[in-house]
């Protein structure tokens, strides 16, 4: 059994071990103890109400209770770009035409953008490769959606998620080699590390201020615009199944897509409902559901078979203990798979 819970200071060693397994390219999970310690501290202060909105961010970990292992991490930034600019490229176009010559060229462009300033961001999703099974990836990614559903007053009405772009095992990124390398004069890994550890001033100082024509990029770079790293493909599919879509914004470093959705239109938000906890055996053939406690300061989520059409959820004593739930407590529930969702919109 796996449980999602808020990060705590004792998780630092576990997060360092996770960061060592990312292979680079995950900007928000650098293998840097000071950065991760500060991230944990900021998350705890966010839950305590001690951070201004511009600094608020929630970090969750996936814990294996039997061993205490920290097997995954996910996070939500409350409002990006309010303190440090949040950059991406907007993929647009320019038309060059001459009636006299009967020439009409529709050319793709990349323009530096801050269009997502102030929106909430799903970020820092990583699951230990040794624990990729038993629906852990879905639990890790979608648990955040139930937190958004239960405590939406803390977040923007619009939610985005930057997806990791294409790079190889040597941290070579075709997009970076064709774009960023020429402006930053450093390799992709170095730029990625600096950005992940909070040193972002160089982005504003060195990035091009005028649109770039996509046709000037190498063919390899053009091919990866809006594409994800193979390891990130399942995470993209999960978010798209919840209603997120690519709307022509990409990461300035690796060209990975930014997915977007209105908070109220996220499937898990629209179809989740509050039910009463009961201790007992779940009904036979019940679909697998995300079940979350409603304790803001000690939020918990796990997977359990349940019938979402009723006003209660039956939990084994073990699952109830991991949720820190007693009989009669209100829990938020939604089917893990969209195909099992009701067509009714329930909040």
Tab-separated table of C-alpha atoms in Angstrom:
chain	number	residue	atom	x	y	z
A	1	UNK	CA	0.000	0.000	0.000
A	2	UNK	CA	1.169	3.547	-0.804
A	3	UNK	CA	0.100	6.789	0.856
A	4	UNK	CA	0.419	10.408	-0.250
A	5	UNK	CA	1.136	12.882	2.553
A	6	UNK	CA	2.674	16.357	3.066
A	7	UNK	CA	6.461	16.518	3.021
A	8	UNK	CA	8.329	16.952	6.329
A	9	UNK	CA	11.914	17.757	7.320
A	10	UNK	CA	12.711	14.071	7.907
A	11	UNK	CA	12.134	13.397	4.208
A	12	UNK	CA	15.265	15.230	3.041
A	13	UNK	CA	17.434	12.112	2.705
A	14	UNK	CA	14.663	10.346	0.800
A	15	UNK	CA	14.268	13.268	-1.596
A	16	UNK	CA	18.012	13.416	-2.214
A	17	UNK	CA	17.918	9.732	-3.132
A	18	UNK	CA	15.041	10.408	-5.549
A	19	UNK	CA	16.819	13.386	-7.115
A	20	UNK	CA	19.824	11.165	-7.860
A	21	UNK	CA	17.590	8.923	-9.974
A	22	UNK	CA	16.022	11.579	-12.225
A	23	UNK	CA	18.847	11.565	-14.747
A	24	UNK	CA	18.687	15.352	-14.980
A	25	UNK	CA	16.078	17.415	-16.815
A	26	UNK	CA	13.691	17.717	-13.850
A	27	UNK	CA	14.354	21.338	-12.952
A	28	UNK	CA	12.294	21.348	-9.769
A	29	UNK	CA	14.050	18.306	-8.245
A	30	UNK	CA	17.788	19.090	-8.375
A	31	UNK	CA	20.302	16.909	-6.569
A	32	UNK	CA	21.161	19.766	-4.216
A	33	UNK	CA	20.626	19.353	-0.477
A	34	UNK	CA	20.297	23.052	0.330
A	35	UNK	CA	17.740	23.644	-2.406
A	36	UNK	CA	15.641	20.648	-1.364
A	37	UNK	CA	15.840	21.593	2.319
A	38	UNK	CA	14.626	25.089	1.476
A	39	UNK	CA	11.838	23.619	-0.646
A	40	UNK	CA	10.670	21.477	2.275
A	41	UNK	CA	10.801	24.454	4.612
A	42	UNK	CA	8.782	26.613	2.194
A	43	UNK	CA	6.153	23.902	1.865
A	44	UNK	CA	5.762	23.574	5.626
A	45	UNK	CA	5.488	27.353	5.967
A	46	UNK	CA	2.841	27.380	3.239
A	47	UNK	CA	0.680	24.958	5.216
A	48	UNK	CA	1.198	27.086	8.324
A	49	UNK	CA	0.079	30.231	6.485
A	50	UNK	CA	3.471	31.894	6.950
A	51	UNK	CA	4.292	32.589	3.266
A	52	UNK	CA	2.991	35.341	0.975
A	53	UNK	CA	1.085	34.073	-2.046
A	54	UNK	CA	4.086	34.650	-4.305
A	55	UNK	CA	6.114	32.064	-2.343
A	56	UNK	CA	3.464	29.451	-1.582
A	57	UNK	CA	3.980	25.881	-2.731
A	58	UNK	CA	2.786	22.502	-1.475
A	59	UNK	CA	5.041	19.431	-1.667
A	60	UNK	CA	3.741	15.887	-1.196
A	61	UNK	CA	5.581	12.577	-0.974
A	62	UNK	CA	4.530	9.031	-1.767
A	63	UNK	CA	5.464	6.864	1.202
A	64	UNK	CA	5.523	3.087	1.464
A	65	UNK	CA	4.297	2.735	5.070
A	66	UNK	CA	5.656	-0.776	5.600
A	67	UNK	CA	9.241	0.340	4.959
A	68	UNK	CA	9.002	4.103	5.424
A	69	UNK	CA	10.618	4.589	1.988
A	70	UNK	CA	9.965	7.849	0.157
A	71	UNK	CA	9.202	6.538	-3.318
A	72	UNK	CA	7.855	9.628	-5.057
A	73	UNK	CA	7.283	13.357	-4.963
A	74	UNK	CA	4.727	15.740	-6.428
A	75	UNK	CA	3.918	19.380	-5.801
A	76	UNK	CA	1.644	22.339	-6.511
A	77	UNK	CA	2.862	25.917	-6.878
A	78	UNK	CA	0.089	28.311	-5.847
A	79	UNK	CA	0.859	31.247	-8.171
A	80	UNK	CA	3.857	31.173	-10.500
A	81	UNK	CA	5.711	34.236	-11.658
A	82	UNK	CA	4.682	36.691	-8.938
A	83	UNK	CA	8.147	36.878	-7.387
A	84	UNK	CA	10.407	35.569	-10.147
A	85	UNK	CA	9.330	35.772	-13.809
A	86	UNK	CA	7.937	32.489	-15.136
A	87	UNK	CA	9.029	32.113	-18.733
A	88	UNK	CA	7.987	29.909	-21.579
A	89	UNK	CA	7.858	30.134	-25.353
A	90	UNK	CA	4.555	30.722	-27.081
A	91	UNK	CA	4.432	28.879	-30.397
A	92	UNK	CA	2.823	31.288	-32.843
A	93	UNK	CA	3.174	32.336	-36.431
A	94	UNK	CA	3.962	35.225	-38.739
A	95	UNK	CA	2.793	35.605	-42.310
A	96	UNK	CA	5.060	36.991	-45.031
A	97	UNK	CA	3.179	37.642	-48.261
A	98	UNK	CA	3.633	39.459	-51.542
A	99	UNK	CA	0.676	39.856	-53.878
A	100	UNK	CA	2.952	41.037	-56.663
A	101	UNK	CA	5.075	37.886	-56.503
A	102	UNK	CA	2.160	35.626	-55.518
A	103	UNK	CA	4.123	34.440	-52.464
A	104	UNK	CA	2.461	33.549	-49.173
A	105	UNK	CA	4.562	32.096	-46.355
A	106	UNK	CA	3.075	31.126	-42.991
A	107	UNK	CA	6.050	30.723	-40.642
A	108	UNK	CA	6.034	29.263	-37.110
A	109	UNK	CA	7.663	31.417	-34.420
A	110	UNK	CA	8.723	31.179	-30.791
A	111	UNK	CA	8.051	34.227	-28.600
A	112	UNK	CA	9.203	34.625	-24.992
A	113	UNK	CA	6.109	34.786	-22.801
A	114	UNK	CA	4.952	35.469	-19.235
A	115	UNK	CA	1.307	34.682	-20.096
A	116	UNK	CA	0.888	32.204	-17.232
A	117	UNK	CA	1.875	34.605	-14.472
A	118	UNK	CA	-0.304	34.039	-11.397
A	119	UNK	CA	-1.700	30.624	-12.351
A	120	UNK	CA	-1.289	27.491	-10.229
A	121	UNK	CA	1.148	24.827	-11.414
A	122	UNK	CA	1.311	21.071	-10.991
A	123	UNK	CA	5.021	20.295	-10.794
A	124	UNK	CA	7.878	18.149	-9.477
A	125	UNK	CA	6.360	14.795	-10.379
A	126	UNK	CA	8.805	11.918	-10.009
A	127	UNK	CA	8.354	8.290	-9.016
A	128	UNK	CA	11.221	5.966	-8.108
A	129	UNK	CA	11.716	3.686	-11.150
A	130	UNK	CA	11.768	0.678	-8.813
A	131	UNK	CA	8.230	1.515	-7.639
A	132	UNK	CA	6.549	2.051	-11.004
A	133	UNK	CA	3.681	-0.372	-10.687
A	134	UNK	CA	0.591	-0.997	-8.570
A	135	UNK	CA	-0.954	2.278	-9.875
A	136	UNK	CA	1.619	4.312	-7.917
A	137	UNK	CA	2.146	6.713	-10.819
A	138	UNK	CA	-1.557	7.463	-11.091
A	139	UNK	CA	-1.891	7.879	-7.334
A	140	UNK	CA	1.070	10.260	-7.212
A	141	UNK	CA	-0.106	12.449	-10.067
A	142	UNK	CA	-3.839	12.538	-9.379
A	143	UNK	CA	-3.678	12.944	-5.590
A	144	UNK	CA	-2.926	16.634	-6.192
A	145	UNK	CA	-6.209	17.001	-8.038
A	146	UNK	CA	-8.177	15.992	-4.951
A	147	UNK	CA	-6.204	18.529	-2.906
A	148	UNK	CA	-7.178	21.176	-5.470
A	149	UNK	CA	-10.808	20.027	-5.293
A	150	UNK	CA	-10.965	20.184	-1.504
A	151	UNK	CA	-9.050	23.428	-0.972
A	152	UNK	CA	-9.620	25.318	-4.214
A	153	UNK	CA	-9.806	28.657	-2.382
A	154	UNK	CA	-6.009	28.519	-2.075
A	155	UNK	CA	-5.417	28.275	-5.837
A	156	UNK	CA	-5.901	30.040	-9.141
A	157	UNK	CA	-8.876	29.181	-11.346
A	158	UNK	CA	-6.388	28.111	-14.040
A	159	UNK	CA	-3.877	25.267	-13.637
A	160	UNK	CA	-0.841	24.412	-15.778
A	161	UNK	CA	1.745	21.637	-15.829
A	162	UNK	CA	5.130	21.828	-17.541
A	163	UNK	CA	6.121	18.509	-19.048
A	164	UNK	CA	9.740	17.401	-19.297
A	165	UNK	CA	10.978	17.672	-22.868
A	166	UNK	CA	13.155	15.368	-24.926
A	167	UNK	CA	16.757	14.769	-23.854
A	168	UNK	CA	19.043	11.740	-23.886
A	169	UNK	CA	20.927	9.912	-21.141
A	170	UNK	CA	23.865	12.300	-21.545
A	171	UNK	CA	21.505	15.260	-20.909
A	172	UNK	CA	21.754	16.354	-24.532
A	173	UNK	CA	18.628	18.222	-25.600
A	174	UNK	CA	18.047	18.819	-29.340
A	175	UNK	CA	15.960	21.901	-28.584
A	176	UNK	CA	18.562	23.353	-26.222
A	177	UNK	CA	21.375	22.700	-28.682
A	178	UNK	CA	19.499	24.609	-31.379
A	179	UNK	CA	18.169	27.490	-29.229
A	180	UNK	CA	19.346	28.015	-25.662
A	181	UNK	CA	22.955	26.997	-26.214
A	182	UNK	CA	23.517	29.956	-28.522
A	183	UNK	CA	22.228	32.496	-25.990
A	184	UNK	CA	23.481	31.043	-22.692
A	185	UNK	CA	26.891	29.675	-23.734
A	186	UNK	CA	26.604	26.688	-21.378
A	187	UNK	CA	25.424	23.105	-21.646
A	188	UNK	CA	21.858	22.012	-20.965
A	189	UNK	CA	22.669	20.303	-17.672
A	190	UNK	CA	24.288	23.434	-16.247
A	191	UNK	CA	21.419	25.718	-17.237
A	192	UNK	CA	18.894	23.211	-15.917
A	193	UNK	CA	20.718	22.980	-12.567
A	194	UNK	CA	20.979	26.763	-12.177
A	195	UNK	CA	17.281	27.211	-12.885
A	196	UNK	CA	16.340	24.403	-10.489
A	197	UNK	CA	18.399	25.883	-7.664
A	198	UNK	CA	16.787	29.303	-7.927
A	199	UNK	CA	19.411	31.131	-10.011
A	200	UNK	CA	17.093	32.399	-12.746
A	201	UNK	CA	18.263	35.965	-13.337
A	202	UNK	CA	20.359	34.797	-16.297
A	203	UNK	CA	17.185	33.799	-18.160
A	204	UNK	CA	15.878	37.365	-18.353
A	205	UNK	CA	19.354	38.701	-19.046
A	206	UNK	CA	20.244	36.370	-21.914
A	207	UNK	CA	17.070	35.079	-23.583
A	208	UNK	CA	16.151	36.595	-26.968
A	209	UNK	CA	13.590	39.404	-26.734
A	210	UNK	CA	12.355	39.016	-30.316
A	211	UNK	CA	10.483	36.099	-31.932
A	212	UNK	CA	12.559	33.223	-33.284
A	213	UNK	CA	11.659	31.554	-36.559
A	214	UNK	CA	11.214	27.817	-36.032
A	215	UNK	CA	12.490	27.094	-39.553
A	216	UNK	CA	15.951	28.286	-38.499
A	217	UNK	CA	16.168	25.507	-35.915
A	218	UNK	CA	17.636	22.122	-36.767
A	219	UNK	CA	15.231	19.451	-37.907
A	220	UNK	CA	15.867	17.519	-34.680
A	221	UNK	CA	14.907	20.574	-32.603
A	222	UNK	CA	11.757	21.219	-34.635
A	223	UNK	CA	10.681	17.605	-34.181
A	224	UNK	CA	10.743	17.793	-30.351
A	225	UNK	CA	8.753	21.015	-29.939
A	226	UNK	CA	5.804	20.149	-27.706
A	227	UNK	CA	7.034	16.559	-27.241
A	228	UNK	CA	7.789	14.867	-23.919
A	229	UNK	CA	10.647	12.735	-22.635
A	230	UNK	CA	9.739	9.028	-22.998
A	231	UNK	CA	9.665	8.670	-19.204
A	232	UNK	CA	7.162	11.546	-19.038
A	233	UNK	CA	4.722	10.186	-21.623
A	234	UNK	CA	2.599	8.345	-19.008
A	235	UNK	CA	2.352	11.516	-16.880
A	236	UNK	CA	1.183	13.488	-19.904
A	237	UNK	CA	-1.432	10.846	-20.742
A	238	UNK	CA	-2.741	10.928	-17.162
A	239	UNK	CA	-3.194	14.694	-17.193
A	240	UNK	CA	-4.800	14.653	-20.621
A	241	UNK	CA	-7.276	12.049	-19.377
A	242	UNK	CA	-8.224	14.580	-16.684
A	243	UNK	CA	-8.885	17.358	-19.206
A	244	UNK	CA	-5.488	19.050	-19.574
A	245	UNK	CA	-4.464	20.157	-23.082
A	246	UNK	CA	-1.412	21.504	-24.895
A	247	UNK	CA	-2.126	25.054	-26.096
A	248	UNK	CA	1.101	26.011	-27.828
A	249	UNK	CA	3.302	26.921	-24.865
A	250	UNK	CA	6.634	25.139	-24.415
A	251	UNK	CA	9.575	25.101	-22.005
A	252	UNK	CA	12.370	27.504	-22.973
A	253	UNK	CA	15.086	24.945	-22.212
A	254	UNK	CA	13.965	21.608	-23.677
A	255	UNK	CA	10.834	22.471	-25.680
A	256	UNK	CA	8.548	20.271	-23.558
A	257	UNK	CA	4.812	21.138	-23.657
A	258	UNK	CA	2.866	23.076	-21.039
A	259	UNK	CA	-0.544	21.482	-20.421
A	260	UNK	CA	-3.455	23.620	-19.184
A	261	UNK	CA	-6.947	23.289	-17.742
A	262	UNK	CA	-9.436	25.395	-15.834
A	263	UNK	CA	-9.500	24.090	-12.258
A	264	UNK	CA	-13.279	23.641	-12.300
A	265	UNK	CA	-13.055	21.573	-15.507
A	266	UNK	CA	-10.541	18.993	-14.235
A	267	UNK	CA	-12.275	15.606	-14.281
A	268	UNK	CA	-11.263	14.663	-10.725
A	269	UNK	CA	-12.482	18.038	-9.465
A	270	UNK	CA	-15.813	17.889	-11.319
A	271	UNK	CA	-16.643	14.301	-10.417
A	272	UNK	CA	-15.239	13.962	-6.904
A	273	UNK	CA	-17.655	13.947	-3.987
A	274	UNK	CA	-17.610	13.975	-0.213
A	275	UNK	CA	-18.723	10.735	1.456
A	276	UNK	CA	-18.747	9.318	4.968
A	277	UNK	CA	-16.075	6.839	6.061
A	278	UNK	CA	-17.137	3.407	7.261
A	279	UNK	CA	-14.892	0.639	8.580
A	280	UNK	CA	-15.532	-2.620	6.782
A	281	UNK	CA	-15.106	-4.568	3.572
A	282	UNK	CA	-15.657	-2.754	0.268
A	283	UNK	CA	-18.384	-4.009	-2.083
A	284	UNK	CA	-17.404	-6.683	-4.578
A	285	UNK	CA	-16.209	-5.571	-8.011
A	286	UNK	CA	-16.014	-1.957	-6.893
A	287	UNK	CA	-13.788	0.286	-9.064
A	288	UNK	CA	-10.486	1.512	-7.712
A	289	UNK	CA	-10.834	5.039	-6.330
A	290	UNK	CA	-8.726	7.864	-5.015
A	291	UNK	CA	-9.742	8.472	-1.414
A	292	UNK	CA	-8.524	11.604	0.387
A	293	UNK	CA	-8.877	12.938	3.901
A	294	UNK	CA	-10.198	16.457	4.425
A	295	UNK	CA	-7.550	17.469	6.947
A	296	UNK	CA	-5.823	20.446	5.297
A	297	UNK	CA	-2.730	20.340	7.518
A	298	UNK	CA	-2.304	16.549	7.406
A	299	UNK	CA	-3.756	15.638	4.024
A	300	UNK	CA	-3.665	11.960	3.056
A	301	UNK	CA	-4.591	10.123	-0.147
A	302	UNK	CA	-4.546	6.433	-1.062
A	303	UNK	CA	-6.216	3.986	-3.419
A	304	UNK	CA	-9.140	1.816	-2.343
A	305	UNK	CA	-11.978	-0.076	-4.054
A	306	UNK	CA	-15.231	1.793	-3.505
A	307	UNK	CA	-18.653	2.491	-4.964
A	308	UNK	CA	-18.660	6.232	-5.775
A	309	UNK	CA	-22.437	6.250	-6.277
A	310	UNK	CA	-23.179	5.853	-2.573
A	311	UNK	CA	-22.841	8.334	0.250
A	312	UNK	CA	-20.131	6.396	2.050
A	313	UNK	CA	-16.898	4.503	1.479
A	314	UNK	CA	-15.988	1.258	3.231
A	315	UNK	CA	-12.343	1.105	4.297
A	316	UNK	CA	-10.355	-1.670	5.892
A	317	UNK	CA	-8.980	-0.791	9.318
A	318	UNK	CA	-5.496	-0.607	7.772
A	319	UNK	CA	-6.511	1.899	5.097
A	320	UNK	CA	-8.468	3.974	7.594
A	321	UNK	CA	-5.423	4.143	9.848
A	322	UNK	CA	-3.187	5.319	6.995
A	323	UNK	CA	-5.747	8.009	6.139
A	324	UNK	CA	-5.991	8.899	9.849
A	325	UNK	CA	-9.762	8.574	9.424
A	326	UNK	CA	-12.413	7.382	11.842
A	327	UNK	CA	-15.899	6.109	11.060
A	328	UNK	CA	-18.116	9.052	10.175
A	329	UNK	CA	-15.289	11.284	8.933
A	330	UNK	CA	-15.885	12.954	5.590
A	331	UNK	CA	-13.567	11.836	2.785
A	332	UNK	CA	-13.285	12.972	-0.827
A	333	UNK	CA	-13.545	10.207	-3.414
A	334	UNK	CA	-13.309	9.877	-7.188
A	335	UNK	CA	-12.706	6.940	-9.492
A	336	UNK	CA	-9.082	6.532	-10.499
A	337	UNK	CA	-9.991	5.867	-14.119
A	338	UNK	CA	-12.055	8.428	-16.068
A	339	UNK	CA	-13.961	5.599	-17.777
A	340	UNK	CA	-15.492	4.730	-14.412
A	341	UNK	CA	-16.665	8.311	-13.743
A	342	UNK	CA	-20.311	9.239	-13.553
A	343	UNK	CA	-21.515	11.801	-16.066
A	344	UNK	CA	-22.972	13.792	-13.203
A	345	UNK	CA	-20.986	16.788	-12.000
A	346	UNK	CA	-20.644	16.516	-8.219
A	347	UNK	CA	-18.569	18.729	-5.942
